XYZ file of C-alpha atoms in Angstrom:
690
model
C 0.000 0.000 0.000
C 2.825 2.338 0.887
C 4.645 1.655 -2.377
C 1.453 2.216 -4.359
C 1.093 5.589 -2.707
C 4.743 6.329 -3.464
C 4.273 5.551 -7.155
C 1.275 7.885 -7.250
C 3.235 10.627 -5.507
C 6.156 10.225 -7.879
C 3.876 10.391 -10.894
C 2.251 13.521 -9.513
C 5.614 15.116 -8.838
C 6.807 14.376 -12.363
C 3.625 15.794 -13.860
C 3.961 18.966 -11.786
C 7.715 19.379 -12.244
C 8.969 22.685 -13.547
C 11.602 20.825 -15.573
C 10.888 19.422 -18.996
C 8.690 16.341 -18.656
C 10.653 13.092 -18.647
C 9.254 10.041 -20.396
C 8.604 7.445 -17.709
C 6.955 4.858 -19.944
C 10.161 2.794 -20.114
C 10.955 3.056 -16.409
C 12.197 -0.205 -14.980
C 10.302 -1.503 -11.970
C 11.820 -4.431 -10.064
C 9.642 -4.819 -6.989
C 10.921 -8.352 -6.453
C 14.435 -6.942 -6.009
C 16.090 -5.015 -3.252
C 18.706 -2.489 -4.340
C 21.388 -5.017 -3.372
C 19.902 -7.977 -5.216
C 19.287 -5.953 -8.383
C 22.904 -4.775 -8.457
C 24.125 -8.336 -7.791
C 22.060 -9.620 -10.697
C 23.670 -7.283 -13.233
C 27.280 -7.841 -14.247
C 27.983 -4.186 -15.094
C 27.925 -3.438 -11.331
C 30.022 -6.394 -10.158
C 32.978 -4.252 -9.060
C 30.660 -1.874 -7.199
C 28.930 -4.822 -5.478
C 32.293 -6.159 -4.334
C 33.062 -2.781 -2.730
C 29.623 -2.662 -1.104
C 30.314 -6.022 0.533
C 33.653 -4.811 1.916
C 32.554 -1.421 3.245
C 31.156 -1.189 6.807
C 28.021 0.954 7.122
C 29.563 2.958 10.007
C 32.546 2.969 12.330
C 30.553 1.382 15.157
C 29.128 -1.617 13.278
C 30.348 -4.599 11.292
C 27.257 -4.533 9.075
C 28.276 -3.899 5.473
C 26.621 -1.401 3.163
C 25.595 -4.308 0.934
C 23.746 -5.893 3.868
C 22.073 -2.541 4.544
C 20.808 -2.451 0.958
C 19.155 -5.865 1.396
C 16.953 -4.546 4.224
C 14.062 -2.117 4.548
C 14.921 1.474 3.748
C 14.572 4.374 1.339
C 17.813 4.438 -0.631
C 18.708 6.478 -3.705
C 21.694 4.663 -5.184
C 23.966 6.226 -7.810
C 25.670 3.022 -8.900
C 28.936 3.425 -10.816
C 29.471 0.939 -13.598
C 32.569 -1.234 -13.762
C 33.871 1.010 -16.530
C 33.290 4.083 -14.359
C 35.241 2.647 -11.426
C 38.052 1.722 -13.808
C 38.190 5.332 -15.051
C 38.402 6.521 -11.458
C 41.352 4.235 -10.750
C 43.021 5.564 -13.911
C 42.592 9.106 -12.556
C 44.427 8.044 -9.394
C 47.297 6.840 -11.586
C 47.410 10.257 -13.270
C 47.576 11.865 -9.825
C 50.405 9.463 -8.954
C 48.490 8.028 -6.013
C 48.867 4.504 -7.432
C 51.128 3.079 -10.162
C 48.487 1.178 -12.118
C 44.658 1.129 -12.242
C 44.240 -1.803 -9.878
C 43.056 -2.263 -6.307
C 46.260 -4.237 -5.692
C 48.351 -1.180 -6.554
C 47.614 0.763 -3.381
C 50.713 1.122 -1.179
C 48.781 0.388 2.034
C 45.414 -0.778 3.318
C 44.546 2.594 4.842
C 44.683 4.410 1.502
C 42.786 1.646 -0.313
C 40.093 1.641 2.381
C 39.719 5.419 2.175
C 39.209 5.289 -1.608
C 36.649 2.492 -1.223
C 34.884 4.578 1.443
C 34.667 7.553 -0.927
C 33.204 5.483 -3.762
C 30.668 3.541 -1.693
C 29.529 6.037 0.931
C 29.006 8.866 -1.548
C 26.997 6.716 -3.929
C 23.952 6.397 -1.644
C 21.458 8.889 -0.251
C 19.983 7.312 2.872
C 16.406 8.574 2.997
C 15.260 6.183 5.718
C 14.499 8.918 8.270
C 12.848 11.105 5.654
C 11.198 8.179 3.864
C 12.377 9.789 0.661
C 13.890 8.492 -2.570
C 14.679 10.542 -5.671
C 13.534 9.671 -9.160
C 15.167 11.748 -11.899
C 12.050 13.886 -12.288
C 12.492 14.925 -8.637
C 16.154 15.891 -8.890
C 16.984 19.441 -7.760
C 17.244 22.352 -10.175
C 20.482 23.527 -11.745
C 23.424 23.801 -9.332
C 21.218 22.896 -6.347
C 21.917 20.151 -3.838
C 19.918 17.083 -2.845
C 18.088 17.656 0.422
C 19.442 14.347 1.793
C 23.184 13.842 2.280
C 25.233 10.908 1.109
C 26.108 8.195 3.624
C 29.474 9.961 3.933
C 27.480 13.010 5.085
C 28.383 15.023 1.990
C 26.268 17.247 -0.225
C 25.982 16.414 -3.921
C 24.810 18.768 -6.647
C 22.833 18.318 -9.858
C 23.826 19.968 -13.129
C 21.559 19.800 -16.169
C 22.680 19.833 -19.783
C 21.856 23.090 -21.564
C 21.269 21.268 -24.863
C 19.363 18.174 -23.696
C 17.146 18.510 -20.627
C 17.086 14.732 -20.232
C 20.824 14.686 -19.513
C 22.139 15.508 -16.060
C 25.319 15.178 -14.053
C 26.137 14.771 -10.383
C 28.740 17.312 -9.267
C 29.311 18.294 -12.932
C 31.326 15.122 -13.673
C 29.253 11.980 -13.105
C 26.727 11.561 -15.910
C 23.484 9.818 -14.980
C 22.601 7.167 -17.539
C 19.587 8.017 -19.690
C 18.811 4.299 -20.003
C 19.632 2.768 -16.611
C 17.975 5.296 -14.349
C 14.807 5.327 -12.215
C 15.144 1.594 -11.519
C 12.639 1.111 -8.712
C 13.273 -1.636 -6.185
C 11.598 -2.701 -2.950
C 13.760 -0.446 -0.819
C 14.848 2.319 -3.149
C 15.745 3.518 -6.610
C 18.917 3.027 -8.672
C 20.552 5.396 -11.164
C 23.640 4.260 -13.027
C 26.475 6.811 -13.233
C 29.519 6.675 -15.492
C 31.954 7.723 -12.764
C 32.016 7.390 -8.961
C 30.740 10.391 -7.031
C 33.562 11.901 -4.985
C 32.629 15.280 -3.448
C 35.374 17.552 -2.210
C 36.514 17.281 1.397
C 38.155 20.711 1.248
C 37.124 23.244 3.874
C 36.822 26.990 3.459
C 39.889 27.476 5.630
C 42.301 25.245 3.744
C 40.877 26.365 0.384
C 41.500 30.049 1.148
C 44.969 29.229 2.497
C 45.699 27.653 -0.894
C 44.029 30.465 -2.865
C 46.235 33.037 -1.089
C 49.172 31.542 -3.058
C 47.366 31.320 -6.425
C 46.900 34.662 -8.238
C 44.884 32.945 -10.979
C 42.265 31.351 -8.671
C 39.745 34.210 -8.916
C 39.692 34.910 -5.160
C 43.369 35.689 -4.555
C 42.735 39.085 -2.937
C 39.904 37.961 -0.655
C 41.903 34.913 0.409
C 44.824 37.124 1.434
C 42.498 39.434 3.377
C 40.932 36.556 5.304
C 44.305 35.006 6.046
C 45.599 38.382 7.297
C 42.636 38.552 9.706
C 43.633 35.215 11.235
C 40.412 33.409 10.278
C 41.788 30.348 8.466
C 41.570 27.988 11.466
C 38.053 29.177 12.339
C 36.875 28.561 8.773
C 38.296 25.023 8.786
C 35.800 23.689 11.360
C 33.517 20.928 10.074
C 31.774 19.040 12.891
C 31.341 18.837 16.627
C 32.579 15.263 16.863
C 31.735 15.027 20.558
C 28.022 15.526 19.825
C 28.147 12.863 17.106
C 29.836 10.423 19.478
C 27.246 11.021 22.232
C 24.396 10.353 19.795
C 25.979 7.234 18.298
C 26.711 5.760 21.733
C 23.210 6.506 23.072
C 24.220 9.095 25.692
C 21.980 11.555 23.849
C 18.980 9.655 22.655
C 15.360 9.903 21.555
C 12.811 11.891 23.535
C 9.427 10.344 24.196
C 6.543 12.648 23.245
C 3.385 11.500 25.042
C 1.129 13.890 23.118
C 1.814 12.065 19.842
C 2.759 8.717 21.377
C 6.062 8.710 19.502
C 9.810 9.069 19.940
C 11.567 12.110 18.489
C 15.186 11.732 17.387
C 17.960 14.195 18.155
C 19.953 15.526 15.196
C 22.639 13.051 14.226
C 25.193 15.786 13.643
C 26.203 19.186 14.929
C 27.983 20.633 11.919
C 29.655 23.979 11.435
C 29.329 25.922 8.226
C 30.184 29.174 6.520
C 29.142 31.314 3.581
C 31.521 33.772 1.938
C 30.290 36.512 -0.375
C 33.541 37.486 -2.065
C 34.398 40.299 -4.421
C 36.221 38.610 -7.286
C 39.762 39.434 -8.356
C 38.287 41.093 -11.445
C 36.496 43.527 -9.134
C 39.669 44.347 -7.204
C 41.798 44.766 -10.327
C 39.194 47.117 -11.795
C 38.635 49.035 -8.550
C 42.287 49.477 -7.520
C 43.552 49.724 -11.116
C 46.359 47.274 -10.413
C 47.410 43.824 -11.556
C 46.198 41.071 -9.225
C 49.759 40.045 -8.358
C 50.491 43.591 -7.229
C 47.467 44.082 -4.920
C 48.438 43.893 -1.258
C 46.431 43.688 1.937
C 47.547 47.248 2.697
C 46.165 48.438 -0.661
C 42.719 47.148 0.233
C 42.859 48.549 3.771
C 43.804 51.961 2.418
C 40.978 51.869 -0.130
C 38.409 50.828 2.511
C 39.551 53.728 4.709
C 39.346 56.196 1.796
C 35.717 55.200 1.179
C 34.846 56.142 4.760
C 33.677 52.618 5.618
C 33.592 51.692 9.324
C 34.826 55.086 10.598
C 34.767 53.949 14.242
C 37.118 51.018 13.603
C 40.835 50.999 14.441
C 42.919 51.643 11.316
C 46.226 49.853 11.927
C 47.939 46.657 10.782
C 46.712 44.451 13.664
C 44.196 42.817 11.342
C 43.159 40.003 13.694
C 41.863 42.551 16.221
C 38.046 42.436 16.138
C 37.973 46.252 16.279
C 40.261 46.580 13.266
C 39.016 48.271 10.094
C 39.955 45.381 7.813
C 38.519 42.824 10.244
C 35.198 44.709 10.192
C 35.260 44.790 6.400
C 36.155 41.123 5.922
C 33.836 39.576 8.519
C 30.771 41.319 7.061
C 31.350 39.059 4.028
C 31.077 35.915 6.175
C 28.080 34.093 7.635
C 28.520 31.406 10.341
C 26.336 29.033 8.342
C 26.574 27.159 5.055
C 23.790 28.550 2.863
C 23.430 26.434 -0.312
C 21.986 27.785 -3.558
C 18.483 26.459 -2.880
C 18.430 28.044 0.611
C 19.465 31.566 -0.402
C 15.755 32.258 -0.668
C 13.349 30.114 1.327
C 10.047 29.578 -0.440
C 7.179 27.734 1.147
C 3.880 29.454 1.922
C 4.288 33.114 1.021
C 1.075 34.383 -0.563
C 0.565 33.113 -4.093
C 3.388 30.567 -4.001
C 2.755 26.846 -4.369
C 5.747 24.525 -4.564
C 3.476 21.615 -5.504
C 2.527 23.153 -8.840
C 4.390 26.060 -10.451
C 7.419 27.220 -8.484
C 7.493 30.729 -9.950
C 8.398 33.472 -7.481
C 5.493 35.627 -6.286
C 5.878 38.114 -3.437
C 9.355 38.810 -1.994
C 11.069 36.423 0.387
C 13.946 37.440 2.619
C 16.352 36.417 5.331
C 18.112 38.765 7.740
C 21.196 36.860 8.810
C 23.819 37.766 11.408
C 27.382 38.000 10.114
C 30.610 36.906 11.765
C 32.801 39.280 13.734
C 30.809 42.180 15.102
C 27.200 41.003 14.826
C 25.525 42.839 11.927
C 22.577 42.156 9.657
C 22.880 40.993 6.057
C 19.721 40.769 3.983
C 19.113 38.128 1.304
C 16.180 39.096 -0.927
C 14.354 37.584 -3.883
C 11.240 38.787 -5.660
C 9.550 38.237 -8.986
C 10.891 41.586 -10.127
C 14.476 41.096 -8.910
C 14.958 38.032 -11.145
C 17.377 36.401 -8.723
C 18.697 36.694 -5.180
C 20.323 39.945 -4.046
C 22.237 41.061 -0.977
C 20.886 44.185 0.754
C 18.218 45.056 -1.798
C 15.705 47.699 -0.629
C 12.839 48.170 -3.103
C 9.604 50.099 -2.619
C 6.701 47.649 -2.329
C 3.053 47.717 -3.318
C 2.053 47.197 0.309
C -1.413 48.747 0.482
C -4.364 46.837 1.904
C -5.606 46.009 -1.584
C -2.252 45.751 -3.347
C -0.157 42.678 -4.137
C 3.103 43.273 -2.179
C 5.227 43.042 -5.302
C 8.070 45.445 -5.954
C 6.806 48.802 -7.178
C 10.275 50.003 -8.123
C 13.842 49.891 -6.905
C 16.287 52.758 -7.237
C 19.829 52.110 -8.447
C 21.364 52.849 -5.036
C 19.014 50.312 -3.439
C 19.354 47.606 -6.087
C 21.765 45.583 -3.950
C 24.341 43.011 -5.021
C 23.308 40.204 -7.367
C 24.354 36.670 -6.351
C 25.372 34.766 -9.473
C 24.643 31.047 -8.998
C 24.956 29.929 -12.612
C 27.131 26.953 -13.489
C 29.649 29.153 -15.298
C 30.043 31.560 -12.361
C 32.954 31.339 -9.929
C 30.703 29.757 -7.294
C 32.684 27.303 -5.158
C 31.061 24.517 -3.101
C 33.103 23.080 -0.265
C 32.564 20.557 2.497
C 31.722 23.221 5.078
C 31.048 26.301 2.972
C 29.938 27.979 -0.217
C 31.788 30.879 -1.855
C 29.532 33.187 -3.886
C 31.130 35.647 -6.322
C 29.965 39.274 -6.155
C 30.930 42.203 -8.383
C 30.110 45.116 -6.065
C 31.645 46.030 -2.733
C 29.765 44.572 0.233
C 29.746 46.873 3.250
C 27.574 47.619 6.277
C 27.402 51.389 5.947
C 24.920 53.984 7.153
C 22.837 53.596 4.012
C 22.317 49.859 4.548
C 21.580 50.364 8.242
C 19.090 53.181 7.658
C 17.273 51.184 4.955
C 17.019 48.174 7.268
C 15.502 50.421 9.935
C 12.706 51.363 7.520
C 11.653 47.716 7.371
C 9.750 45.535 9.807
C 12.174 42.698 10.520
C 10.394 39.343 10.682
C 12.377 36.235 11.627
C 11.356 32.635 11.635
C 12.611 31.509 15.046
C 14.977 29.004 13.427
C 16.424 31.731 11.219
C 18.134 33.094 14.329
C 20.342 30.072 14.993
C 23.089 28.966 12.555
C 22.800 25.338 13.662
C 19.410 25.009 11.987
C 20.845 25.933 8.581
C 24.121 24.048 9.056
C 22.278 20.832 9.938
C 19.624 20.911 7.205
C 16.666 21.813 9.427
C 15.454 24.992 7.703
C 12.389 24.667 5.436
C 12.987 21.016 4.693
C 11.439 19.300 1.694
C 9.902 16.592 3.874
C 8.276 16.412 7.320
C 10.687 15.896 10.208
C 10.909 16.480 13.975
C 14.054 16.976 16.068
C 14.565 16.847 19.821
C 17.271 18.656 21.792
C 18.846 18.081 25.162
C 19.288 20.574 27.988
C 22.509 22.565 28.042
C 23.649 20.846 31.236
C 23.747 17.587 29.260
C 25.305 19.091 26.117
C 24.791 22.503 24.530
C 23.694 22.231 20.902
C 22.915 25.883 20.126
C 25.037 29.011 20.384
C 22.023 31.347 20.404
C 19.481 29.257 22.339
C 19.947 28.161 25.938
C 17.846 25.245 27.169
C 18.007 26.061 30.865
C 16.442 23.003 32.466
C 16.373 19.225 32.003
C 12.769 19.065 33.126
C 11.368 19.815 29.669
C 11.030 18.534 26.120
C 12.485 20.796 23.417
C 11.504 20.229 19.769
C 11.968 21.694 16.339
C 9.010 20.800 14.167
C 9.089 21.181 10.426
C 5.513 21.593 9.256
C 5.902 20.752 5.576
C 2.522 19.537 4.254
C 1.008 19.408 7.744
C -1.535 22.190 7.149
C -0.190 24.255 10.042
C -0.475 28.042 9.731
C 3.267 28.551 10.291
C 5.493 31.156 8.684
C 7.961 29.164 6.522
C 6.643 25.906 8.040
C 9.073 25.692 11.004
C 8.265 26.182 14.688
C 9.709 25.905 18.196
C 7.736 23.752 20.603
C 8.592 23.027 24.250
C 6.727 21.109 26.936
C 7.226 20.526 30.628
C 8.845 22.973 33.037
C 10.380 24.830 30.125
C 12.863 27.664 30.528
C 14.487 28.821 27.279
C 16.603 31.889 26.484
C 17.192 33.277 22.960
C 20.050 35.557 21.996
C 18.440 38.040 19.621
C 19.819 39.370 16.342
C 21.083 42.970 16.488
C 18.970 45.934 15.481
C 20.353 48.012 12.594
C 20.280 51.413 14.318
C 19.488 53.005 17.650
C 15.791 53.530 18.274
C 12.588 52.287 19.850
C 11.453 48.874 18.623
C 8.328 46.851 19.251
C 8.968 43.116 19.588
C 6.159 40.744 18.651
C 5.690 37.021 18.833
C 3.766 35.002 16.247
C 1.511 32.368 17.811
C -1.240 30.120 16.500
C -3.877 28.589 18.759
C -3.884 25.487 16.551
C -3.587 23.219 19.600
C -5.504 23.159 22.884
C -2.213 22.379 24.668
C -0.785 25.894 24.264
C 0.426 27.133 27.635
C 1.162 30.338 29.541
C 4.669 31.722 29.908
C 6.405 34.734 31.361
C 8.636 36.541 28.898
C 11.789 38.285 30.138
C 13.948 40.783 28.238
C 17.215 42.650 28.632
C 20.913 42.885 27.746
C 22.241 41.199 30.896
C 21.597 37.527 30.286
C 21.645 36.706 33.995
C 19.374 39.581 35.027
C 16.532 39.806 32.551
C 13.378 41.605 33.636
C 9.726 40.624 33.036
C 8.267 41.996 29.802
C 4.667 42.652 30.773
C 2.174 40.119 32.055
C 2.425 36.381 31.240
C 1.576 35.437 27.646
C -1.355 33.061 27.251
C -0.568 31.211 24.017
C -4.007 29.598 24.002
C -5.655 32.991 23.646
C -6.251 34.139 20.078
C -8.803 35.777 17.854
C -11.467 33.438 19.194
C -11.369 35.324 22.519
C -14.143 37.962 22.264
C -12.274 40.337 24.591
C -9.549 40.909 21.992
C -11.848 42.468 19.416
C -10.825 40.300 16.451
C -13.167 40.637 13.481
C -12.856 39.495 9.898
C -11.984 42.285 7.463
C -14.917 44.010 5.797
C -15.108 46.160 2.675
C -14.947 49.232 4.925
C -11.223 49.950 5.398
C -11.875 52.646 7.975
C -13.680 50.084 10.113
C -10.878 47.547 9.564
C -8.382 50.108 10.843
C -10.472 50.586 13.977
C -10.500 46.824 14.572
C -6.708 46.781 14.254
C -6.414 49.640 16.772
C -8.723 47.858 19.198
C -6.616 44.701 19.026
C -3.383 46.666 19.524
C -4.866 48.264 22.618
C -5.274 44.722 23.938
C -1.678 43.850 23.085
C -2.550 41.802 19.995
C -2.383 42.087 16.214
C -3.861 40.026 13.433
C -1.444 37.732 11.683
C 0.292 38.942 8.512
C -1.342 38.888 5.107
C 2.070 37.678 3.912
C 1.710 33.901 4.339
C -1.033 31.340 3.874
C -2.067 28.361 5.980
C -1.134 25.957 3.191
C 1.021 26.652 0.119
C -1.153 28.135 -2.604
C -4.114 28.477 -0.237
C -6.399 31.448 0.311
C -6.458 31.599 4.123
C -3.749 34.041 5.164
C -2.377 34.826 8.583
C -4.616 37.882 8.628
C -7.836 36.062 7.760
C -7.264 33.243 10.260
C -8.708 33.808 13.724
C -6.246 31.315 15.215
C -3.142 33.132 13.926
C -2.268 36.299 15.825
C 0.732 38.337 16.957
C 1.422 39.194 20.610
C 3.051 42.549 21.331
C 5.646 41.642 23.941
C 7.384 44.960 24.601
C 8.515 48.335 23.298
C 12.100 49.265 24.161
C 14.948 51.555 23.220
C 17.531 49.286 21.589
C 21.177 49.846 20.719
C 22.829 48.114 17.707
C 26.030 47.610 19.714
C 24.296 45.716 22.540
C 23.239 42.079 22.723
C 19.650 41.439 23.845
C 17.888 38.302 25.070
C 14.350 36.948 25.373
C 13.610 34.308 27.979
C 10.451 32.159 27.985
C 9.597 30.437 31.269
C 6.454 28.504 32.084
C 4.191 29.756 34.865
C 2.176 26.508 34.961
C 2.655 23.227 36.802
C 1.328 21.266 33.848
C 3.936 19.156 32.113
C 1.886 18.894 28.901
C 1.367 22.616 28.302
C 3.428 24.039 25.449
C 5.639 26.948 24.593
C 4.964 27.719 20.933
C 6.996 30.279 18.978
C 6.569 30.555 15.228
C 8.282 33.850 14.386
C 9.411 37.098 16.000
C 9.151 40.647 14.665
C 11.114 43.818 15.333
C 9.132 46.865 14.257
C 10.674 50.373 14.517
C 8.549 53.103 16.107
C 8.723 54.997 12.816
C 6.601 52.215 11.304
C 4.156 51.136 14.010
C 3.525 54.694 15.243
C 3.496 56.598 11.958
C 0.474 58.950 11.732
C 0.927 59.580 7.998
C 1.612 56.062 6.737
C 0.168 53.370 9.014
C 1.946 50.024 9.222
C 0.958 47.722 6.372
C -1.010 44.502 6.882
C 1.665 42.322 5.286
């Protein structure tokens, strides 16, 4: 029954795909075979099968990968042919790793085992937890990555031929057979490839260290700047191996959730990641009017100073000092998270968008991410009108009550910096990072800060923690839950403190669940919860109103006291306790459905604000492509938590602590908003409904 449903879902996905339709009439279906038995039955995979039988599935088990592929699971297998493996061995001869293309030619067992590991563990996407396999019609778009990692925990990318849309490659090199693909078995799907998949294991740190010696690499100048700032070691981090060990050995384990009568797994990994937006060498040669070989770190520092960037920074040659001018300049180019191409703009349920049918961009989507070094905001923005993702784009929007929230226009000074993600760009994908080429200078100046202050800043709660992006939890393509331990057991998050063991802490991804959540994700805690968030910085000094998005979807919503302040250990109560079960259905709040009389609608909004509430945003819908928006839904409201003077150079915190002795009552946080006084208290132009 499950497989029948899967076949229907696959057919539907292929029919709805935005790619050219792929003929599935000749698709092989071998339901009497497992992935392992099908490969064993076909001679062209005999060398691959031998490797599968030799390779252990993990470092804590003797079970082979072959044995794994005989059992229940959801495996997408990119099986290299014998000829493909032979070509790979020949490439190792060319690199002088071995003397002849033979497995007997390796100088030691350790090297041979590592090569076998690369071939086998990168050939399989283990979709068991996600219950997800990938037919070719479901492959990602150009230069995007599969949402599930290989068994070696690597990302692999799809590249499509520009002349034949039925031809695609994995990581630009491994061609997927047009004949032996989409072979459906009991426990997965097989695609033959003409070369083993072997993703890079290079980190951002060691790559930039190398680039700083290669004037023809395209990022020679930026690499030298980053090395001068002493960031190479920091940018070489890949994983928290202690967390991984604790999970594998059962010290950190599943959390039982009585409400749903199920166990919730912790994340398997705690990975580090980085994103670098780098001016190319072409930009620096053009800007400084010098040959690349002749451009020094001092040349760039002098130019940055001449432009008047970061006037409060220290202008000397101690570049690793966090107050240094060059350090300020360089670290604003870096994010402490690996943002892949498909996550530069996060589309799910913004109004008018439906990923299940046409994936064309509708209203703008954005992220406001916190950079490395001094914490500053960097905006990623995509709209129908922008025709791509931009950094720090500030258009004027059609944001009236009866308008469509599209871009009205964008001046040249507010256009922002285009992020080129095409295959022929200088985009670099690494194990722990992505380097995006940019052709304008990226700087956090007064213009960027003042434009950000003109905008209501809305954050999905999981947008505020790098771990969610680094560990593939943000706007996932399939439904998943994660549980997290208290900090006294092991601290998973840098920006979230789980202050007590006497609670259950979950991230829920609401893909296809029909929940009225902004971007699908939510924070949910139960028990004697006590959680503290480190907040992103504000762009400029001023009075801000902080709001909390809540839906009364569940009767188990609880009551919490919210605390606020800049001293993490001495936060003060922000108003009266927040009853998360109280929404538009409470007659005392004054919620009413919008009428055709806008003057009356404004009065309803004022009445709700007087009670500390707002309707939800018109921006997102309950389900992708649906008509019920946050504003039209009685169960989706915003709580005004506080209004405070805030300083961009200070760090602020919100703490949520239960005031109930009921272990099953929940803390629910969907999103948070920062709204400047100039917007929420503007007598000439009232705040928009979006």
